[in-house]
Coordinates of C-alpha atoms in Angstrom, one line a residue:
X263 CA 43.6 -4.3 -13.7
X264 CA 40.5 -4.6 -15.7
X265 CA 37.7 -3.2 -13.9
X266 CA 34.5 -4.3 -15.2
X267 CA 32.9 -1.0 -14.7
X268 CA 30.9 0.5 -17.8
X269 CA 31.6 3.9 -19.1
X270 CA 28.7 6.2 -20.4
X271 CA 29.1 6.7 -24.1
X272 CA 26.7 8.6 -26.5
X273 CA 27.4 6.3 -29.1
X274 CA 28.0 2.4 -29.0
X275 CA 31.3 1.2 -30.3
X276 CA 31.3 -0.9 -33.3
X277 CA 33.0 -4.2 -33.0
X278 CA 34.5 -5.9 -36.0
X279 CA 36.1 -9.5 -35.9
X280 CA 37.0 -10.7 -39.3
X281 CA 38.5 -13.8 -40.2
X282 CA 39.0 -16.0 -43.3
X283 CA 35.9 -17.6 -43.1
X284 CA 33.3 -15.2 -41.3
X285 CA 32.9 -11.6 -40.3
X286 CA 31.4 -10.9 -37.0
X287 CA 30.3 -7.3 -36.3
X288 CA 27.8 -5.4 -34.0
X289 CA 27.6 -2.6 -31.6
X290 CA 28.9 -2.9 -28.1
X291 CA 26.6 -2.8 -24.9
X292 CA 25.3 0.5 -23.6
X293 CA 25.7 -0.4 -20.0
X294 CA 26.1 -3.4 -17.7
X295 CA 22.5 -4.5 -18.1
X296 CA 22.5 -4.3 -22.0
X297 CA 21.9 -8.0 -22.9
X298 CA 21.5 -7.3 -26.4
X299 CA 25.2 -6.8 -27.1
X300 CA 26.0 -10.2 -25.7
X301 CA 26.4 -11.9 -29.3
X302 CA 27.4 -10.3 -32.8
X303 CA 24.4 -9.2 -34.5
X304 CA 25.9 -9.7 -37.9
X305 CA 27.9 -12.8 -39.2
X306 CA 28.7 -13.2 -43.0
X307 CA 30.9 -15.0 -44.9
X308 CA 34.2 -13.4 -45.9
X309 CA 33.2 -13.6 -49.2
X310 CA 32.5 -11.3 -52.4
X311 CA 30.6 -12.9 -55.2
X312 CA 30.7 -11.9 -58.8
X313 CA 28.2 -13.3 -61.1
X314 CA 29.4 -16.0 -63.2
X315 CA 29.9 -15.2 -67.0
X316 CA 27.6 -16.3 -69.5
X317 CA 28.4 -18.1 -72.6
X318 CA 27.1 -17.1 -75.9
X319 CA 27.4 -19.5 -78.8
X320 CA 27.4 -17.9 -82.4
X321 CA 27.9 -19.8 -85.6
X322 CA 31.4 -18.9 -85.8
X323 CA 32.7 -18.3 -82.6
X324 CA 32.1 -18.5 -78.9
X325 CA 31.6 -15.3 -77.2
X326 CA 32.1 -15.0 -73.6
X327 CA 30.3 -12.1 -71.7
X328 CA 29.8 -11.2 -68.2
X329 CA 26.5 -10.4 -66.7
X330 CA 25.6 -7.2 -65.9
X331 CA 24.8 -7.4 -62.1
X332 CA 26.5 -6.3 -59.1
X333 CA 28.6 -7.9 -56.7
X334 CA 26.7 -9.8 -54.0
X335 CA 27.7 -10.1 -50.3
X336 CA 26.3 -11.1 -47.1
X337 CA 24.5 -14.6 -46.1
X338 CA 22.7 -14.5 -49.7
X339 CA 25.9 -15.4 -51.3
X340 CA 26.2 -18.5 -49.0
X341 CA 23.0 -20.0 -50.4
X342 CA 23.3 -18.7 -53.8
X343 CA 27.0 -19.5 -54.2
X344 CA 26.5 -21.8 -57.2
X345 CA 25.6 -19.0 -59.5
X346 CA 28.7 -16.6 -58.5
X347 CA 32.5 -16.7 -58.6
X348 CA 33.1 -16.1 -54.8
X349 CA 36.4 -14.9 -53.7
X350 CA 37.6 -14.0 -50.0
X351 CA 39.3 -10.6 -49.6
X352 CA 40.8 -12.2 -46.4
X353 CA 43.6 -15.1 -46.6
X354 CA 45.0 -16.4 -43.5
X355 CA 43.8 -13.6 -41.5
X356 CA 45.2 -11.1 -43.8
X357 CA 43.5 -8.7 -46.2
X358 CA 44.5 -9.6 -49.8
X359 CA 41.9 -7.3 -51.9
X360 CA 41.5 -3.8 -50.2
X361 CA 38.7 -2.8 -52.8
X362 CA 36.6 -5.8 -51.7
X363 CA 37.2 -5.3 -48.2
X364 CA 36.1 -1.7 -48.4
X365 CA 33.0 -2.9 -50.1
X366 CA 32.3 -5.5 -47.4
X367 CA 32.7 -3.0 -44.6
X368 CA 30.2 -0.6 -46.5
X369 CA 27.9 -3.4 -46.9
X370 CA 28.0 -4.2 -43.1
X371 CA 27.8 -0.6 -41.9
X372 CA 25.1 0.6 -44.4
X373 CA 23.1 -2.8 -44.8
X374 CA 23.6 -5.1 -41.9
X375 CA 24.0 -2.5 -39.1
X376 CA 21.8 -0.1 -41.0
X377 CA 23.7 3.0 -39.9
X378 CA 22.7 6.2 -41.6
X379 CA 24.2 9.6 -41.5
X380 CA 23.9 13.2 -43.1
X381 CA 27.8 13.3 -43.0
X382 CA 29.5 12.2 -46.0
X383 CA 31.6 9.9 -43.7
X384 CA 29.2 7.3 -42.4
X385 CA 30.8 6.8 -39.1
X386 CA 32.0 10.2 -38.4
X387 CA 30.6 9.9 -34.8
X388 CA 31.7 6.3 -33.9
X389 CA 34.4 4.4 -32.4
X390 CA 35.5 1.0 -33.9
X391 CA 36.9 -1.9 -32.0
X392 CA 39.0 -4.0 -34.7
X393 CA 39.9 -7.5 -33.5
X394 CA 43.0 -8.4 -35.3
X395 CA 45.1 -11.5 -35.8
X396 CA 48.3 -11.7 -33.5
X397 CA 51.5 -10.5 -35.2
X398 CA 49.6 -8.4 -37.6
X399 CA 52.0 -6.3 -39.9
X400 CA 52.3 -2.5 -39.2
X401 CA 51.7 -1.9 -43.0
X402 CA 48.3 -3.8 -42.8
X403 CA 47.3 -2.2 -39.5
X404 CA 48.2 1.3 -40.9
X405 CA 46.1 0.7 -44.2
X406 CA 43.2 -0.4 -42.1
X407 CA 43.3 2.6 -39.9
X408 CA 43.9 4.9 -43.1
X409 CA 40.6 3.4 -44.4
X410 CA 38.5 3.6 -41.1
X411 CA 39.8 7.2 -40.4
X412 CA 39.7 8.8 -43.8
X413 CA 37.2 6.8 -45.8
X414 CA 34.5 6.1 -43.0
X415 CA 35.5 9.4 -40.6
X416 CA 35.4 7.2 -37.5
X417 CA 36.0 9.2 -34.4
X418 CA 38.1 6.6 -32.6
X419 CA 39.9 3.3 -33.3
X420 CA 41.2 0.6 -31.1
X421 CA 43.1 -2.5 -32.5
X422 CA 42.7 -5.5 -30.1
X423 CA 44.4 -9.1 -30.6
X424 CA 41.8 -11.7 -31.1
X425 CA 43.1 -14.2 -28.9
X426 CA 43.2 -11.7 -26.0
X427 CA 39.8 -10.5 -26.5
X428 CA 38.8 -14.4 -26.3
X429 CA 40.5 -14.3 -22.9
X430 CA 38.5 -11.1 -21.7
X431 CA 35.3 -13.0 -22.8
X432 CA 36.2 -15.7 -20.4
X433 CA 36.3 -13.1 -17.8
X434 CA 40.2 -13.7 -17.3
X435 CA 43.3 -11.4 -17.4
X436 CA 45.9 -14.2 -17.3
X437 CA 45.9 -17.2 -19.2
X438 CA 46.8 -19.0 -22.5
X439 CA 44.3 -19.0 -25.5
X440 CA 44.6 -21.5 -28.1
X441 CA 42.7 -19.8 -31.1
X442 CA 41.5 -21.9 -34.1
X443 CA 39.8 -20.3 -37.1
X444 CA 39.1 -20.8 -40.6
X445 CA 42.7 -19.9 -41.8
X446 CA 44.8 -19.6 -38.7
X447 CA 45.8 -21.3 -35.5
X448 CA 46.9 -18.6 -32.8
X449 CA 48.5 -19.3 -29.4
X450 CA 48.9 -16.4 -27.0
X451 CA 50.0 -16.3 -23.3
X452 CA 48.6 -13.2 -21.2
X453 CA 49.7 -12.3 -17.8
X454 CA 47.8 -9.7 -15.9
X455 CA 46.2 -8.2 -19.2
X456 CA 49.7 -7.9 -21.1
X457 CA 50.6 -10.2 -23.9
X458 CA 54.0 -12.1 -23.7
X459 CA 55.3 -11.3 -26.9
X460 CA 57.6 -14.1 -26.9
X461 CA 55.1 -16.7 -26.2
X462 CA 52.9 -15.6 -29.0
X463 CA 52.8 -17.6 -32.4
X464 CA 50.4 -18.5 -35.2
X465 CA 50.4 -21.1 -38.2
X466 CA 48.7 -21.1 -41.4
X467 CA 46.4 -24.1 -40.4
X468 CA 42.9 -23.9 -39.7
X469 CA 39.3 -25.2 -40.3
X470 CA 39.6 -24.8 -44.0
X471 CA 42.5 -26.9 -44.3
X472 CA 40.4 -29.7 -42.4
X473 CA 37.9 -29.1 -44.9
X474 CA 39.9 -29.4 -47.9
X475 CA 41.7 -32.6 -46.5
X476 CA 38.1 -34.3 -45.8
X477 CA 37.5 -33.4 -49.4
X478 CA 40.6 -35.3 -50.4
X479 CA 39.7 -38.3 -48.1
X480 CA 36.2 -38.4 -49.6
X481 CA 37.4 -38.5 -53.0
X482 CA 39.7 -41.3 -52.4
X483 CA 36.6 -43.2 -51.0
X484 CA 34.8 -42.6 -54.2
X485 CA 32.9 -39.3 -53.5
X486 CA 33.9 -36.2 -55.6
X487 CA 32.9 -32.7 -54.4
X488 CA 34.5 -29.9 -56.8
X489 CA 32.1 -27.2 -57.4
X490 CA 32.1 -24.3 -54.7
X491 CA 28.4 -25.0 -54.0
X492 CA 29.6 -28.6 -53.3
X493 CA 32.4 -27.5 -50.7
X494 CA 29.9 -26.1 -48.7
X495 CA 28.3 -29.7 -48.4
X496 CA 31.9 -30.6 -47.1
X497 CA 31.8 -28.1 -44.5
X498 CA 28.5 -29.2 -43.3
X499 CA 29.8 -32.9 -43.1
X500 CA 32.8 -31.6 -41.2
X501 CA 30.7 -29.7 -38.6
X502 CA 28.1 -32.4 -38.1
X503 CA 30.0 -35.8 -38.6
X504 CA 33.6 -35.2 -37.8
X505 CA 35.1 -35.8 -34.3
X506 CA 38.7 -35.8 -32.9
X507 CA 39.9 -39.3 -31.6
X508 CA 41.3 -39.3 -28.3
X509 CA 43.4 -42.4 -29.6
X510 CA 43.8 -42.3 -33.5
X511 CA 46.0 -45.2 -33.5
X512 CA 43.4 -47.7 -32.0
X513 CA 40.7 -45.8 -34.0
X514 CA 42.1 -46.7 -37.3
X515 CA 41.9 -50.4 -36.2
X516 CA 38.3 -50.0 -35.7
X517 CA 37.8 -47.9 -38.7
X518 CA 39.4 -51.0 -40.7
X519 CA 36.8 -53.4 -39.3
X520 CA 34.0 -51.1 -39.8
X521 CA 34.4 -51.1 -43.6
X522 CA 32.1 -54.3 -43.4
X523 CA 30.0 -53.3 -40.3
X524 CA 27.7 -50.6 -41.0
X525 CA 26.8 -50.6 -37.3
X526 CA 30.3 -49.4 -36.1
X527 CA 30.5 -46.7 -34.0
X528 CA 33.0 -45.2 -36.5
X529 CA 30.8 -45.5 -39.5
X530 CA 28.1 -42.7 -40.3
X531 CA 25.8 -41.9 -43.0
X532 CA 25.3 -38.4 -44.6
X533 CA 22.2 -37.5 -46.6
X534 CA 23.0 -35.0 -49.4
X535 CA 20.6 -32.5 -50.7
X536 CA 20.2 -34.4 -53.9
X537 CA 18.5 -37.2 -51.8
X538 CA 21.6 -39.7 -52.0
X539 CA 23.1 -41.1 -49.2
X540 CA 27.0 -41.3 -48.5
X541 CA 28.9 -43.5 -46.1
X542 CA 31.6 -42.1 -43.8
X543 CA 34.3 -44.0 -42.0
X544 CA 37.6 -43.1 -41.3
X545 CA 37.6 -39.7 -42.9
X546 CA 35.5 -38.5 -39.8
X547 CA 38.5 -38.5 -37.6
X548 CA 41.3 -38.5 -40.1
X549 CA 40.5 -35.0 -41.3
X550 CA 40.8 -33.0 -38.0
X551 CA 43.8 -35.1 -37.1
X552 CA 45.9 -32.5 -38.9
X553 CA 45.4 -30.0 -36.2
X554 CA 47.6 -32.4 -34.0
X555 CA 49.7 -34.1 -36.6
X556 CA 50.1 -31.3 -39.3
X557 CA 52.9 -33.7 -41.0
X558 CA 50.0 -35.5 -42.3
X559 CA 49.8 -32.7 -44.9
X560 CA 53.6 -32.7 -45.2
X561 CA 54.0 -29.5 -43.0
X562 CA 56.5 -28.8 -40.6
X563 CA 54.3 -27.2 -38.1
X564 CA 54.1 -28.4 -34.7
X565 CA 50.6 -29.8 -33.4
X566 CA 48.4 -27.2 -31.4
X567 CA 49.0 -28.9 -28.0
X568 CA 52.8 -28.7 -28.7
X569 CA 52.2 -24.7 -29.5
X570 CA 50.4 -24.3 -26.2
X571 CA 53.0 -26.2 -24.4
X572 CA 55.8 -24.2 -26.0
X573 CA 54.0 -21.0 -25.0
X574 CA 53.5 -21.3 -21.5
X575 CA 57.1 -22.8 -21.3
X576 CA 58.4 -19.3 -22.6
X577 CA 56.8 -17.4 -19.7
X578 CA 58.5 -16.6 -16.3
X579 CA 58.4 -19.6 -13.6
X580 CA 56.0 -17.7 -11.6
X581 CA 53.2 -17.5 -14.1
X582 CA 53.5 -21.1 -15.6
X583 CA 51.3 -22.9 -13.1
X584 CA 48.7 -20.2 -13.4
X585 CA 48.7 -20.3 -17.2
X586 CA 48.3 -24.0 -17.3
X587 CA 45.2 -23.7 -14.9
X588 CA 43.8 -21.2 -17.4
X589 CA 43.7 -22.4 -20.9
X590 CA 41.1 -20.9 -22.9
X591 CA 40.0 -22.4 -26.3
X592 CA 38.5 -20.1 -28.9
X593 CA 37.4 -20.4 -32.7
X594 CA 34.9 -22.4 -34.4
X595 CA 37.4 -25.3 -35.1
X596 CA 37.7 -26.1 -31.5
X597 CA 34.2 -27.0 -31.5
X598 CA 34.8 -30.3 -33.1
X599 CA 33.6 -33.2 -31.1
X600 CA 36.4 -34.5 -28.9
X601 CA 38.9 -31.4 -29.4
X602 CA 38.8 -30.4 -25.9
X603 CA 39.3 -34.1 -24.3
X604 CA 42.1 -34.5 -26.9
X605 CA 44.2 -31.7 -26.2
X606 CA 43.7 -31.9 -22.4
X607 CA 45.0 -35.6 -22.9
X608 CA 48.2 -34.4 -24.8
X609 CA 49.1 -31.6 -22.6
X610 CA 49.0 -33.9 -19.5
X611 CA 51.3 -36.2 -21.2
X612 CA 53.7 -33.1 -21.8
X613 CA 53.7 -31.4 -18.3
X614 CA 55.0 -32.8 -15.0
X615 CA 52.7 -34.8 -13.1
X616 CA 52.3 -32.4 -10.4
X617 CA 51.3 -29.5 -12.6
X618 CA 47.2 -29.1 -12.7
X619 CA 45.9 -28.6 -16.4
X620 CA 42.5 -26.9 -16.8
X621 CA 40.6 -26.1 -19.7
X622 CA 37.6 -23.6 -20.5
X623 CA 35.9 -24.2 -23.7
X624 CA 32.8 -21.9 -23.7
X625 CA 29.9 -22.9 -25.5
X626 CA 30.0 -20.0 -27.7
X627 CA 33.5 -19.8 -28.4
X628 CA 33.0 -19.1 -32.4
X629 CA 32.1 -15.7 -31.0
X630 CA 34.6 -15.2 -28.1
X631 CA 36.8 -12.5 -29.8
X632 CA 33.7 -10.5 -30.7
X633 CA 32.6 -10.8 -26.9
X634 CA 35.5 -9.9 -25.6
X635 CA 35.6 -6.8 -27.8
X636 CA 32.2 -5.9 -26.5
X637 CA 33.4 -6.2 -22.8
X638 CA 36.5 -4.1 -23.6
X639 CA 34.6 -1.3 -25.3
X640 CA 32.4 -0.8 -22.2
X641 CA 35.2 -0.6 -19.8
X642 CA 36.4 2.8 -18.0
X643 CA 39.7 1.9 -19.5
X644 CA 38.8 1.6 -23.1
X645 CA 39.6 5.4 -24.2
X646 CA 43.3 4.8 -23.0
X647 CA 43.7 2.1 -25.9
X648 CA 41.6 4.2 -28.3
X649 CA 43.4 6.5 -30.9
X650 CA 41.1 9.4 -31.3
X651 CA 40.7 11.3 -34.7
X652 CA 42.8 14.2 -33.8
X653 CA 45.6 11.8 -32.3
X654 CA 45.7 10.0 -35.7
X655 CA 46.1 13.3 -37.6
X656 CA 48.8 14.4 -35.5
X657 CA 50.8 11.2 -35.5
X658 CA 49.4 8.0 -37.3
X659 CA 51.8 5.7 -35.8
X660 CA 50.2 6.1 -32.5
X661 CA 47.8 3.1 -33.5
X662 CA 51.0 0.9 -32.9
X663 CA 51.6 2.1 -29.5
X664 CA 47.9 1.9 -28.3
X665 CA 47.4 -1.5 -30.0
X666 CA 45.9 -3.7 -27.0
X667 CA 47.5 -7.0 -25.9
X668 CA 50.6 -5.9 -27.9
X669 CA 52.5 -3.3 -26.2
X670 CA 53.5 -4.5 -22.6
X671 CA 54.1 -0.9 -21.6
X672 CA 50.4 0.0 -21.7
X673 CA 49.0 -0.2 -18.1
X674 CA 45.7 -1.8 -17.9

């Protein structure tokens, strides 16, 4: 089905995997031995920064003026975020500001990938593989295609599902993928390279919700973080100190006794940039618990383990056992300490005792969708999934038919 033989390409394909928190980009591999394309060369925040307005005080009134500076993008914004009003052109995986996303793509192509061309349309001789969230609307896909073909002049464009690409990155064509990013949780079951549409779902819950809930819990403990620059500190606390408890009920009991015992396994300290130190307790495991119990936030979403179980239950009986043996974790939020152990335990409680459950948790699963895109772009069958410039001119709607992992009629 997927033959891992590499096609000869004059121009390497550009792989774009954009999420609500980060955008990953880079060139696909030249050939089988090209190790330089094993990871994205560009990882930048999904943010556009505008200089904060300055306030000029006069004797009679207060005049508000905006600094005469350009927008700022890229990793520089992350380090200087306190000086800017940052806005993300992507919300829960969907583009909300087309002017800002156009600026972001231009910045990536010209400043990060350093693509130069004598042609007015900078990508006139290149193909792009765009990793998209599951169940993307036709309208949004069409708008993306319009910009990439007409503004940047790409020679070919392929849309591929992020979770499906993560599956390919794990060298599998059959499996169930749980992908948890900054703003979305996606679950997809794939059988022999084809997505089972009925077994596909997504919810608006992800790493940023954990960050926001951690911020709330810390505020209740007497630590206030409200500035945009301080939210980055919250994210760092989340990534370095939070963990998923296998038994949250028992952990709560331990946490209560830990409030007066600084040596407890639950208690941990964190040194702030200003030299102060804060003490963390139950916040460490309560914040990521929302992935398994969204009801904590007042949401009616199912827990991520229930989403995986429901997805596999919707496929044919013949495929179920193989899917349970090939559950792949993807996305940065699945890197939380203890996450893999907890979801394995939860799934074992849901499935019959004679069913074997096996999880795959690649170390670099933050980049799994991009890596899968790089693999797909180098297959000999990639051209079958790519809409050429000429095809787009003749019939723009062909992009939906060729969308990888969505149309089960595409033979892979």
